[in-house]
Amino acid sequence: RKRRSREEIYRVALEEFGTNGYEKVTMERICTRHNISKGMMYHYYANKDELFLLCVERTYGDMKDYLEREVAQLPQQNPVEAIKGFFLLREGFFQRNPLQQGIFEAAAFRPPNHLLEQIRQLQAPVRALNGRFLQGLMERCQLRPGLDQERVARYLEMAEAMFRHSCHSCSQGPGQPDLHRVLERAGELTDFILFGVLRQPAGMGEISPATPQGN
């Protein structure tokens, strides 16, 4: 009975935070909208911070389990296709779990300041998994002179957030997501991220990634 009650509260908290973010949700709103007694709510959870962190913990835990399963299926001999597939993994997870996408975005892009450290700790296993995959991938790639594997792995991890936002925009609007457009955008962005968009002017030397350019 205790497990059922806690799970029921978690499910409605996931719906509220996943739909409305952190700021708009209150314990009273959850109780009123979902017919949960305040006595039961406060018996299990002290405040909305505890509930929100539970949703963040479960979201990142589910994401880590999903990524660990799916990363093993990515191409091993073609690093470009592996990177594209890696970037698409989270999109696949969020298509299956739209409420957890709301939790992820609230935690990653609009986190409450007083919960930042706790959120970072909950994100750490996914960041570590990302780092291991990208580091291993870079060991099989020929990099531009002046770059090292660790720096490129950090760049790719940052690029993934932009990539996911751009691909997600293809699936907005009424009806089913346009998966063809998502895949097309994925290939285009992977090409830009890995190979750039500008032709280097004649006579211009190689830009050192360690040297600041401009002001």
mmCIF file of N, CA, C and O in Angstrom, residues 22-115:
data_model
loop_
_atom_site.group_PDB
_atom_site.id
_atom_site.type_symbol
_atom_site.label_atom_id
_atom_site.label_comp_id
_atom_site.label_asym_id
_atom_site.label_seq_id
_atom_site.Cartn_x
_atom_site.Cartn_y
_atom_site.Cartn_z
ATOM 1 N N TYR A 22 8.863 23.802 -12.926
ATOM 2 C CA TYR A 22 8.969 23.831 -11.465
ATOM 3 C C TYR A 22 8.142 24.952 -10.847
ATOM 4 O O TYR A 22 7.428 24.739 -9.860
ATOM 5 N N GLU A 23 8.218 26.153 -11.388
ATOM 6 C CA GLU A 23 7.688 27.340 -10.719
ATOM 7 C C GLU A 23 6.180 27.304 -10.521
ATOM 8 O O GLU A 23 5.669 27.749 -9.491
ATOM 9 N N LYS A 24 5.449 26.803 -11.484
ATOM 10 C CA LYS A 24 3.982 26.874 -11.433
ATOM 11 C C LYS A 24 3.349 25.809 -10.539
ATOM 12 O O LYS A 24 2.151 25.873 -10.260
ATOM 13 N N VAL A 25 4.115 24.845 -10.110
ATOM 14 C CA VAL A 25 3.559 23.708 -9.374
ATOM 15 C C VAL A 25 3.668 23.961 -7.866
ATOM 16 O O VAL A 25 4.691 24.439 -7.377
ATOM 17 N N THR A 26 2.604 23.637 -7.157
ATOM 18 C CA THR A 26 2.610 23.667 -5.695
ATOM 19 C C THR A 26 2.062 22.345 -5.175
ATOM 20 O O THR A 26 1.375 21.612 -5.901
ATOM 21 N N MET A 27 2.332 22.071 -3.924
ATOM 22 C CA MET A 27 1.787 20.854 -3.310
ATOM 23 C C MET A 27 0.259 20.919 -3.295
ATOM 24 O O MET A 27 -0.422 19.918 -3.550
ATOM 25 N N GLU A 28 -0.275 22.106 -3.012
ATOM 26 C CA GLU A 28 -1.730 22.252 -2.975
ATOM 27 C C GLU A 28 -2.334 21.991 -4.350
ATOM 28 O O GLU A 28 -3.389 21.345 -4.457
ATOM 29 N N ARG A 29 -1.692 22.490 -5.382
ATOM 30 C CA ARG A 29 -2.191 22.267 -6.745
ATOM 31 C C ARG A 29 -2.230 20.768 -7.056
ATOM 32 O O ARG A 29 -3.213 20.268 -7.615
ATOM 33 N N ILE A 30 -1.167 20.063 -6.702
ATOM 34 C CA ILE A 30 -1.122 18.622 -6.961
ATOM 35 C C ILE A 30 -2.261 17.915 -6.229
ATOM 36 O O ILE A 30 -2.977 17.084 -6.808
ATOM 37 N N CYS A 31 -2.435 18.247 -4.949
ATOM 38 C CA CYS A 31 -3.480 17.589 -4.155
ATOM 39 C C CYS A 31 -4.861 17.890 -4.713
ATOM 40 O O CYS A 31 -5.701 16.984 -4.850
ATOM 41 N N THR A 32 -5.111 19.165 -5.045
ATOM 42 C CA THR A 32 -6.446 19.570 -5.500
ATOM 43 C C THR A 32 -6.771 18.970 -6.855
ATOM 44 O O THR A 32 -7.864 18.425 -7.072
ATOM 45 N N ARG A 33 -5.832 19.061 -7.791
ATOM 46 C CA ARG A 33 -6.109 18.621 -9.160
ATOM 47 C C ARG A 33 -6.189 17.106 -9.279
ATOM 48 O O ARG A 33 -6.811 16.598 -10.207
ATOM 49 N N HIS A 34 -5.559 16.396 -8.359
ATOM 50 C CA HIS A 34 -5.485 14.942 -8.512
ATOM 51 C C HIS A 34 -6.123 14.193 -7.344
ATOM 52 O O HIS A 34 -5.902 12.982 -7.198
ATOM 53 N N ASN A 35 -6.896 14.919 -6.558
ATOM 54 C CA ASN A 35 -7.688 14.297 -5.484
ATOM 55 C C ASN A 35 -6.820 13.471 -4.541
ATOM 56 O O ASN A 35 -7.137 12.320 -4.208
ATOM 57 N N ILE A 36 -5.730 14.078 -4.116
ATOM 58 C CA ILE A 36 -4.839 13.441 -3.150
ATOM 59 C C ILE A 36 -4.954 14.204 -1.829
ATOM 60 O O ILE A 36 -4.862 15.438 -1.806
ATOM 61 N N SER A 37 -5.158 13.497 -0.747
ATOM 62 C CA SER A 37 -5.293 14.171 0.545
ATOM 63 C C SER A 37 -3.950 14.768 0.959
ATOM 64 O O SER A 37 -2.885 14.184 0.710
ATOM 65 N N LYS A 38 -4.017 15.943 1.597
ATOM 66 C CA LYS A 38 -2.791 16.582 2.059
ATOM 67 C C LYS A 38 -2.108 15.720 3.119
ATOM 68 O O LYS A 38 -0.868 15.711 3.201
ATOM 69 N N GLY A 39 -2.891 15.024 3.908
ATOM 70 C CA GLY A 39 -2.301 14.157 4.917
ATOM 71 C C GLY A 39 -1.424 13.091 4.296
ATOM 72 O O GLY A 39 -0.301 12.834 4.767
ATOM 73 N N MET A 40 -1.947 12.450 3.239
ATOM 74 C CA MET A 40 -1.152 11.418 2.578
ATOM 75 C C MET A 40 0.059 12.031 1.891
ATOM 76 O O MET A 40 1.173 11.489 1.953
ATOM 77 N N MET A 41 -0.142 13.170 1.235
ATOM 78 C CA MET A 41 0.968 13.821 0.534
ATOM 79 C C MET A 41 2.116 14.118 1.494
ATOM 80 O O MET A 41 3.269 13.722 1.254
ATOM 81 N N TYR A 42 1.822 14.788 2.600
ATOM 82 C CA TYR A 42 2.899 15.207 3.510
ATOM 83 C C TYR A 42 3.412 14.054 4.372
ATOM 84 O O TYR A 42 4.473 14.178 4.982
ATOM 85 N N HIS A 43 2.687 12.965 4.383
ATOM 86 C CA HIS A 43 3.196 11.776 5.070
ATOM 87 C C HIS A 43 4.406 11.202 4.325
ATOM 88 O O HIS A 43 5.353 10.701 4.946
ATOM 89 N N TYR A 44 4.371 11.313 2.989
ATOM 90 C CA TYR A 44 5.433 10.720 2.175
ATOM 91 C C TYR A 44 6.455 11.735 1.681
ATOM 92 O O TYR A 44 7.629 11.387 1.488
ATOM 93 N N TYR A 45 6.026 12.968 1.426
ATOM 94 C CA TYR A 45 6.923 13.960 0.833
ATOM 95 C C TYR A 45 6.797 15.279 1.588
ATOM 96 O O TYR A 45 5.700 15.801 1.769
ATOM 97 N N ALA A 46 7.933 15.835 1.982
ATOM 98 C CA ALA A 46 7.932 17.013 2.850
ATOM 99 C C ALA A 46 7.564 18.295 2.117
ATOM 100 O O ALA A 46 6.938 19.188 2.693
ATOM 101 N N ASN A 47 7.945 18.409 0.842
ATOM 102 C CA ASN A 47 7.715 19.652 0.103
ATOM 103 C C ASN A 47 7.865 19.393 -1.392
ATOM 104 O O ASN A 47 8.215 18.284 -1.810
ATOM 105 N N LYS A 48 7.634 20.432 -2.187
ATOM 106 C CA LYS A 48 7.672 20.230 -3.639
ATOM 107 C C LYS A 48 9.099 20.030 -4.146
ATOM 108 O O LYS A 48 9.299 19.397 -5.186
ATOM 109 N N ASP A 49 10.100 20.558 -3.422
ATOM 110 C CA ASP A 49 11.478 20.313 -3.831
ATOM 111 C C ASP A 49 11.785 18.814 -3.817
ATOM 112 O O ASP A 49 12.410 18.286 -4.741
ATOM 113 N N GLU A 50 11.351 18.139 -2.780
ATOM 114 C CA GLU A 50 11.583 16.703 -2.676
ATOM 115 C C GLU A 50 10.897 15.956 -3.817
ATOM 116 O O GLU A 50 11.474 15.027 -4.411
ATOM 117 N N LEU A 51 9.685 16.386 -4.162
ATOM 118 C CA LEU A 51 8.959 15.755 -5.265
ATOM 119 C C LEU A 51 9.632 16.032 -6.607
ATOM 120 O O LEU A 51 9.751 15.135 -7.452
ATOM 121 N N PHE A 52 10.053 17.267 -6.809
ATOM 122 C CA PHE A 52 10.698 17.626 -8.075
ATOM 123 C C PHE A 52 11.997 16.839 -8.238
ATOM 124 O O PHE A 52 12.280 16.297 -9.321
ATOM 125 N N LEU A 53 12.792 16.757 -7.190
ATOM 126 C CA LEU A 53 14.054 16.011 -7.272
ATOM 127 C C LEU A 53 13.808 14.525 -7.518
ATOM 128 O O LEU A 53 14.600 13.867 -8.199
ATOM 129 N N LEU A 54 12.721 14.004 -6.983
ATOM 130 C CA LEU A 54 12.355 12.617 -7.282
ATOM 131 C C LEU A 54 12.110 12.445 -8.777
ATOM 132 O O LEU A 54 12.585 11.484 -9.394
ATOM 133 N N CYS A 55 11.372 13.382 -9.373
ATOM 134 C CA CYS A 55 11.101 13.306 -10.811
ATOM 135 C C CYS A 55 12.394 13.430 -11.614
ATOM 136 O O CYS A 55 12.580 12.729 -12.622
ATOM 137 N N VAL A 56 13.288 14.321 -11.201
ATOM 138 C CA VAL A 56 14.574 14.472 -11.890
ATOM 139 C C VAL A 56 15.386 13.187 -11.768
ATOM 140 O O VAL A 56 15.958 12.699 -12.748
ATOM 141 N N GLU A 57 15.430 12.622 -10.573
ATOM 142 C CA GLU A 57 16.195 11.386 -10.355
ATOM 143 C C GLU A 57 15.666 10.250 -11.220
ATOM 144 O O GLU A 57 16.447 9.528 -11.882
ATOM 145 N N ARG A 58 14.357 10.084 -11.251
ATOM 146 C CA ARG A 58 13.783 8.997 -12.045
ATOM 147 C C ARG A 58 13.999 9.243 -13.543
ATOM 148 O O ARG A 58 14.264 8.303 -14.305
ATOM 149 N N THR A 59 13.883 10.496 -13.972
ATOM 150 C CA THR A 59 14.083 10.818 -15.388
ATOM 151 C C THR A 59 15.495 10.486 -15.833
ATOM 152 O O THR A 59 15.712 9.816 -16.854
ATOM 153 N N TYR A 60 16.481 10.946 -15.080
ATOM 154 C CA TYR A 60 17.868 10.687 -15.469
ATOM 155 C C TYR A 60 18.231 9.212 -15.303
ATOM 156 O O TYR A 60 19.040 8.679 -16.072
ATOM 157 N N GLY A 61 17.637 8.549 -14.324
ATOM 158 C CA GLY A 61 17.876 7.114 -14.182
ATOM 159 C C GLY A 61 17.318 6.327 -15.356
ATOM 160 O O GLY A 61 17.988 5.447 -15.907
ATOM 161 N N ASP A 62 16.084 6.662 -15.766
ATOM 162 C CA ASP A 62 15.481 5.993 -16.928
ATOM 163 C C ASP A 62 16.262 6.296 -18.195
ATOM 164 O O ASP A 62 16.449 5.427 -19.057
ATOM 165 N N MET A 63 16.714 7.556 -18.328
ATOM 166 C CA MET A 63 17.484 7.934 -19.508
ATOM 167 C C MET A 63 18.803 7.167 -19.563
ATOM 168 O O MET A 63 19.209 6.676 -20.626
ATOM 169 N N LYS A 64 19.473 7.048 -18.429
ATOM 170 C CA LYS A 64 20.737 6.316 -18.399
ATOM 171 C C LYS A 64 20.531 4.860 -18.807
ATOM 172 O O LYS A 64 21.301 4.313 -19.613
ATOM 173 N N ASP A 65 19.489 4.221 -18.284
ATOM 174 C CA ASP A 65 19.217 2.825 -18.642
ATOM 175 C C ASP A 65 18.950 2.699 -20.140
ATOM 176 O O ASP A 65 19.437 1.760 -20.798
ATOM 177 N N TYR A 66 18.188 3.632 -20.684
ATOM 178 C CA TYR A 66 17.864 3.616 -22.116
ATOM 179 C C TYR A 66 19.131 3.811 -22.954
ATOM 180 O O TYR A 66 19.380 3.068 -23.918
ATOM 181 N N LEU A 67 19.939 4.807 -22.589
ATOM 182 C CA LEU A 67 21.147 5.079 -23.363
ATOM 183 C C LEU A 67 22.115 3.905 -23.318
ATOM 184 O O LEU A 67 22.730 3.564 -24.332
ATOM 185 N N GLU A 68 22.265 3.291 -22.154
ATOM 186 C CA GLU A 68 23.174 2.145 -22.047
ATOM 187 C C GLU A 68 22.744 1.008 -22.966
ATOM 188 O O GLU A 68 23.593 0.346 -23.585
ATOM 189 N N ARG A 69 21.434 0.786 -23.056
ATOM 190 C CA ARG A 69 20.950 -0.275 -23.960
ATOM 191 C C ARG A 69 21.181 0.091 -25.419
ATOM 192 O O ARG A 69 21.636 -0.730 -26.216
ATOM 193 N N GLU A 70 20.855 1.336 -25.773
ATOM 194 C CA GLU A 70 20.843 1.717 -27.183
ATOM 195 C C GLU A 70 22.233 2.030 -27.728
ATOM 196 O O GLU A 70 22.487 1.822 -28.918
ATOM 197 N N VAL A 71 23.125 2.547 -26.890
ATOM 198 C CA VAL A 71 24.468 2.876 -27.361
ATOM 199 C C VAL A 71 25.166 1.637 -27.919
ATOM 200 O O VAL A 71 25.917 1.718 -28.902
ATOM 201 N N ALA A 72 24.907 0.496 -27.329
ATOM 202 C CA ALA A 72 25.543 -0.743 -27.798
ATOM 203 C C ALA A 72 25.131 -1.103 -29.213
ATOM 204 O O ALA A 72 25.830 -1.879 -29.886
ATOM 205 N N GLN A 73 24.009 -0.557 -29.698
ATOM 206 C CA GLN A 73 23.529 -0.883 -31.037
ATOM 207 C C GLN A 73 24.068 0.068 -32.103
ATOM 208 O O GLN A 73 23.807 -0.123 -33.293
ATOM 209 N N LEU A 74 24.789 1.113 -31.713
ATOM 210 C CA LEU A 74 25.270 2.095 -32.686
ATOM 211 C C LEU A 74 26.393 1.514 -33.534
ATOM 212 O O LEU A 74 27.127 0.622 -33.088
ATOM 213 N N PRO A 75 26.558 2.029 -34.766
ATOM 214 C CA PRO A 75 27.614 1.515 -35.647
ATOM 215 C C PRO A 75 28.992 1.657 -35.008
ATOM 216 O O PRO A 75 29.303 2.673 -34.395
ATOM 217 N N GLN A 76 29.810 0.641 -35.143
ATOM 218 C CA GLN A 76 31.160 0.668 -34.579
ATOM 219 C C GLN A 76 32.207 1.076 -35.610
ATOM 220 O O GLN A 76 33.235 1.644 -35.254
ATOM 221 N N GLN A 77 31.951 0.802 -36.881
ATOM 222 C CA GLN A 77 32.955 1.042 -37.904
ATOM 223 C C GLN A 77 32.824 2.399 -38.576
ATOM 224 O O GLN A 77 33.707 2.822 -39.298
ATOM 225 N N ASN A 78 31.706 3.083 -38.369
ATOM 226 C CA ASN A 78 31.479 4.371 -39.015
ATOM 227 C C ASN A 78 31.245 5.434 -37.944
ATOM 228 O O ASN A 78 30.124 5.611 -37.464
ATOM 229 N N PRO A 79 32.293 6.170 -37.537
ATOM 230 C CA PRO A 79 32.152 7.142 -36.454
ATOM 231 C C PRO A 79 31.117 8.230 -36.739
ATOM 232 O O PRO A 79 30.437 8.678 -35.822
ATOM 233 N N VAL A 80 31.000 8.669 -37.997
ATOM 234 C CA VAL A 80 30.032 9.722 -38.326
ATOM 235 C C VAL A 80 28.604 9.237 -38.061
ATOM 236 O O VAL A 80 27.793 9.925 -37.447
ATOM 237 N N GLU A 81 28.294 8.022 -38.509
ATOM 238 C CA GLU A 81 26.968 7.475 -38.274
ATOM 239 C C GLU A 81 26.742 7.209 -36.780
ATOM 240 O O GLU A 81 25.637 7.351 -36.269
ATOM 241 N N ALA A 82 27.817 6.830 -36.083
ATOM 242 C CA ALA A 82 27.695 6.592 -34.639
ATOM 243 C C ALA A 82 27.358 7.881 -33.904
ATOM 244 O O ALA A 82 26.526 7.897 -32.996
ATOM 245 N N ILE A 83 28.014 8.981 -34.285
ATOM 246 C CA ILE A 83 27.729 10.263 -33.649
ATOM 247 C C ILE A 83 26.307 10.711 -33.954
ATOM 248 O O ILE A 83 25.579 11.173 -33.065
ATOM 249 N N LYS A 84 25.882 10.574 -35.192
ATOM 250 C CA LYS A 84 24.505 10.937 -35.538
ATOM 251 C C LYS A 84 23.517 10.106 -34.735
ATOM 252 O O LYS A 84 22.541 10.626 -34.176
ATOM 253 N N GLY A 85 23.770 8.813 -34.645
ATOM 254 C CA GLY A 85 22.888 7.946 -33.867
ATOM 255 C C GLY A 85 22.878 8.310 -32.393
ATOM 256 O O GLY A 85 21.828 8.314 -31.749
ATOM 257 N N PHE A 86 24.054 8.662 -31.870
ATOM 258 C CA PHE A 86 24.144 9.063 -30.467
ATOM 259 C C PHE A 86 23.322 10.315 -30.207
ATOM 260 O O PHE A 86 22.590 10.414 -29.222
ATOM 261 N N PHE A 87 23.431 11.293 -31.107
ATOM 262 C CA PHE A 87 22.667 12.525 -30.956
ATOM 263 C C PHE A 87 21.161 12.264 -31.014
ATOM 264 O O PHE A 87 20.370 12.969 -30.384
ATOM 265 N N LEU A 88 20.764 11.250 -31.780
ATOM 266 C CA LEU A 88 19.333 10.960 -31.927
ATOM 267 C C LEU A 88 18.761 10.141 -30.768
ATOM 268 O O LEU A 88 17.541 10.048 -30.630
ATOM 269 N N LEU A 89 19.634 9.568 -29.942
ATOM 270 C CA LEU A 89 19.137 8.680 -28.895
ATOM 271 C C LEU A 89 18.197 9.397 -27.937
ATOM 272 O O LEU A 89 17.144 8.873 -27.576
ATOM 273 N N ARG A 90 18.572 10.577 -27.472
ATOM 274 C CA ARG A 90 17.709 11.282 -26.526
ATOM 275 C C ARG A 90 16.386 11.662 -27.166
ATOM 276 O O ARG A 90 15.345 11.655 -26.505
ATOM 277 N N GLU A 91 16.427 12.009 -28.445
ATOM 278 C CA GLU A 91 15.162 12.319 -29.135
ATOM 279 C C GLU A 91 14.246 11.113 -29.089
ATOM 280 O O GLU A 91 13.044 11.245 -28.853
ATOM 281 N N GLY A 92 14.798 9.929 -29.299
ATOM 282 C CA GLY A 92 13.988 8.713 -29.218
ATOM 283 C C GLY A 92 13.449 8.485 -27.827
ATOM 284 O O GLY A 92 12.284 8.090 -27.654
ATOM 285 N N PHE A 93 14.278 8.736 -26.815
ATOM 286 C CA PHE A 93 13.823 8.575 -25.426
ATOM 287 C C PHE A 93 12.673 9.527 -25.137
ATOM 288 O O PHE A 93 11.664 9.144 -24.527
ATOM 289 N N PHE A 94 12.790 10.781 -25.569
ATOM 290 C CA PHE A 94 11.752 11.766 -25.255
ATOM 291 C C PHE A 94 10.475 11.542 -26.058
ATOM 292 O O PHE A 94 9.386 11.890 -25.599
ATOM 293 N N GLN A 95 10.591 10.980 -27.252
ATOM 294 C CA GLN A 95 9.376 10.639 -27.990
ATOM 295 C C GLN A 95 8.579 9.587 -27.250
ATOM 296 O O GLN A 95 7.348 9.607 -27.267
ATOM 297 N N ARG A 96 9.282 8.693 -26.556
ATOM 298 C CA ARG A 96 8.605 7.658 -25.785
ATOM 299 C C ARG A 96 8.139 8.169 -24.417
ATOM 300 O O ARG A 96 7.217 7.601 -23.827
ATOM 301 N N ASN A 97 8.782 9.227 -23.926
ATOM 302 C CA ASN A 97 8.512 9.710 -22.568
ATOM 303 C C ASN A 97 8.384 11.235 -22.569
ATOM 304 O O ASN A 97 9.263 11.939 -22.052
ATOM 305 N N PRO A 98 7.310 11.779 -23.133
ATOM 306 C CA PRO A 98 7.202 13.241 -23.275
ATOM 307 C C PRO A 98 7.166 13.989 -21.947
ATOM 308 O O PRO A 98 7.672 15.116 -21.870
ATOM 309 N N LEU A 99 6.577 13.417 -20.898
ATOM 310 C CA LEU A 99 6.579 14.105 -19.616
ATOM 311 C C LEU A 99 7.996 14.195 -19.047
ATOM 312 O O LEU A 99 8.372 15.207 -18.433
ATOM 313 N N GLN A 100 8.794 13.172 -19.277
ATOM 314 C CA GLN A 100 10.170 13.224 -18.800
ATOM 315 C C GLN A 100 11.001 14.218 -19.607
ATOM 316 O O GLN A 100 11.984 14.747 -19.095
ATOM 317 N N GLN A 101 10.593 14.501 -20.823
ATOM 318 C CA GLN A 101 11.259 15.574 -21.558
ATOM 319 C C GLN A 101 11.049 16.900 -20.837
ATOM 320 O O GLN A 101 11.981 17.710 -20.726
ATOM 321 N N GLY A 102 9.823 17.136 -20.340
ATOM 322 C CA GLY A 102 9.559 18.355 -19.597
ATOM 323 C C GLY A 102 10.410 18.448 -18.334
ATOM 324 O O GLY A 102 10.916 19.518 -17.983
ATOM 325 N N ILE A 103 10.578 17.322 -17.640
ATOM 326 C CA ILE A 103 11.419 17.297 -16.442
ATOM 327 C C ILE A 103 12.869 17.592 -16.814
ATOM 328 O O ILE A 103 13.555 18.391 -16.162
ATOM 329 N N PHE A 104 13.347 16.939 -17.869
ATOM 330 C CA PHE A 104 14.729 17.140 -18.318
ATOM 331 C C PHE A 104 14.981 18.612 -18.644
ATOM 332 O O PHE A 104 15.995 19.184 -18.233
ATOM 333 N N GLU A 105 14.068 19.229 -19.385
ATOM 334 C CA GLU A 105 14.267 20.615 -19.789
ATOM 335 C C GLU A 105 14.207 21.557 -18.590
ATOM 336 O O GLU A 105 14.968 22.535 -18.520
ATOM 337 N N ALA A 106 13.319 21.279 -17.643
ATOM 338 C CA ALA A 106 13.255 22.109 -16.437
ATOM 339 C C ALA A 106 14.548 21.990 -15.637
ATOM 340 O O ALA A 106 15.067 22.987 -15.122
ATOM 341 N N ALA A 107 15.089 20.783 -15.529
ATOM 342 C CA ALA A 107 16.308 20.569 -14.750
ATOM 343 C C ALA A 107 17.547 21.092 -15.472
ATOM 344 O O ALA A 107 18.461 21.631 -14.843
ATOM 345 N N ALA A 108 17.581 20.936 -16.798
ATOM 346 C CA ALA A 108 18.781 21.298 -17.552
ATOM 347 C C ALA A 108 18.830 22.778 -17.904
ATOM 348 O O ALA A 108 19.906 23.385 -17.908
ATOM 349 N N PHE A 109 17.665 23.380 -18.212
ATOM 350 C CA PHE A 109 17.651 24.737 -18.742
ATOM 351 C C PHE A 109 17.003 25.769 -17.818
ATOM 352 O O PHE A 109 17.284 26.959 -17.936
ATOM 353 N N ARG A 110 16.139 25.321 -16.896
ATOM 354 C CA ARG A 110 15.466 26.263 -15.994
ATOM 355 C C ARG A 110 15.502 25.746 -14.551
ATOM 356 O O ARG A 110 14.471 25.713 -13.871
ATOM 357 N N PRO A 111 16.664 25.345 -14.072
ATOM 358 C CA PRO A 111 16.706 24.730 -12.739
ATOM 359 C C PRO A 111 16.525 25.772 -11.639
ATOM 360 O O PRO A 111 17.018 26.896 -11.752
ATOM 361 N N PRO A 112 15.821 25.435 -10.559
ATOM 362 C CA PRO A 112 15.759 26.322 -9.397
ATOM 363 C C PRO A 112 17.167 26.501 -8.815
ATOM 364 O O PRO A 112 17.888 25.516 -8.628
ATOM 365 N N ASN A 113 17.550 27.733 -8.540
ATOM 366 C CA ASN A 113 18.916 27.998 -8.095
ATOM 367 C C ASN A 113 19.280 27.225 -6.834
ATOM 368 O O ASN A 113 20.416 26.751 -6.690
ATOM 369 N N HIS A 114 18.338 27.093 -5.903
ATOM 370 C CA HIS A 114 18.663 26.446 -4.638
ATOM 371 C C HIS A 114 18.781 24.925 -4.765
ATOM 372 O O HIS A 114 19.193 24.259 -3.807
ATOM 373 N N LEU A 115 18.441 24.376 -5.942
ATOM 374 C CA LEU A 115 18.552 22.930 -6.151
ATOM 375 C C LEU A 115 19.663 22.561 -7.134
ATOM 376 O O LEU A 115 19.794 21.393 -7.512
#
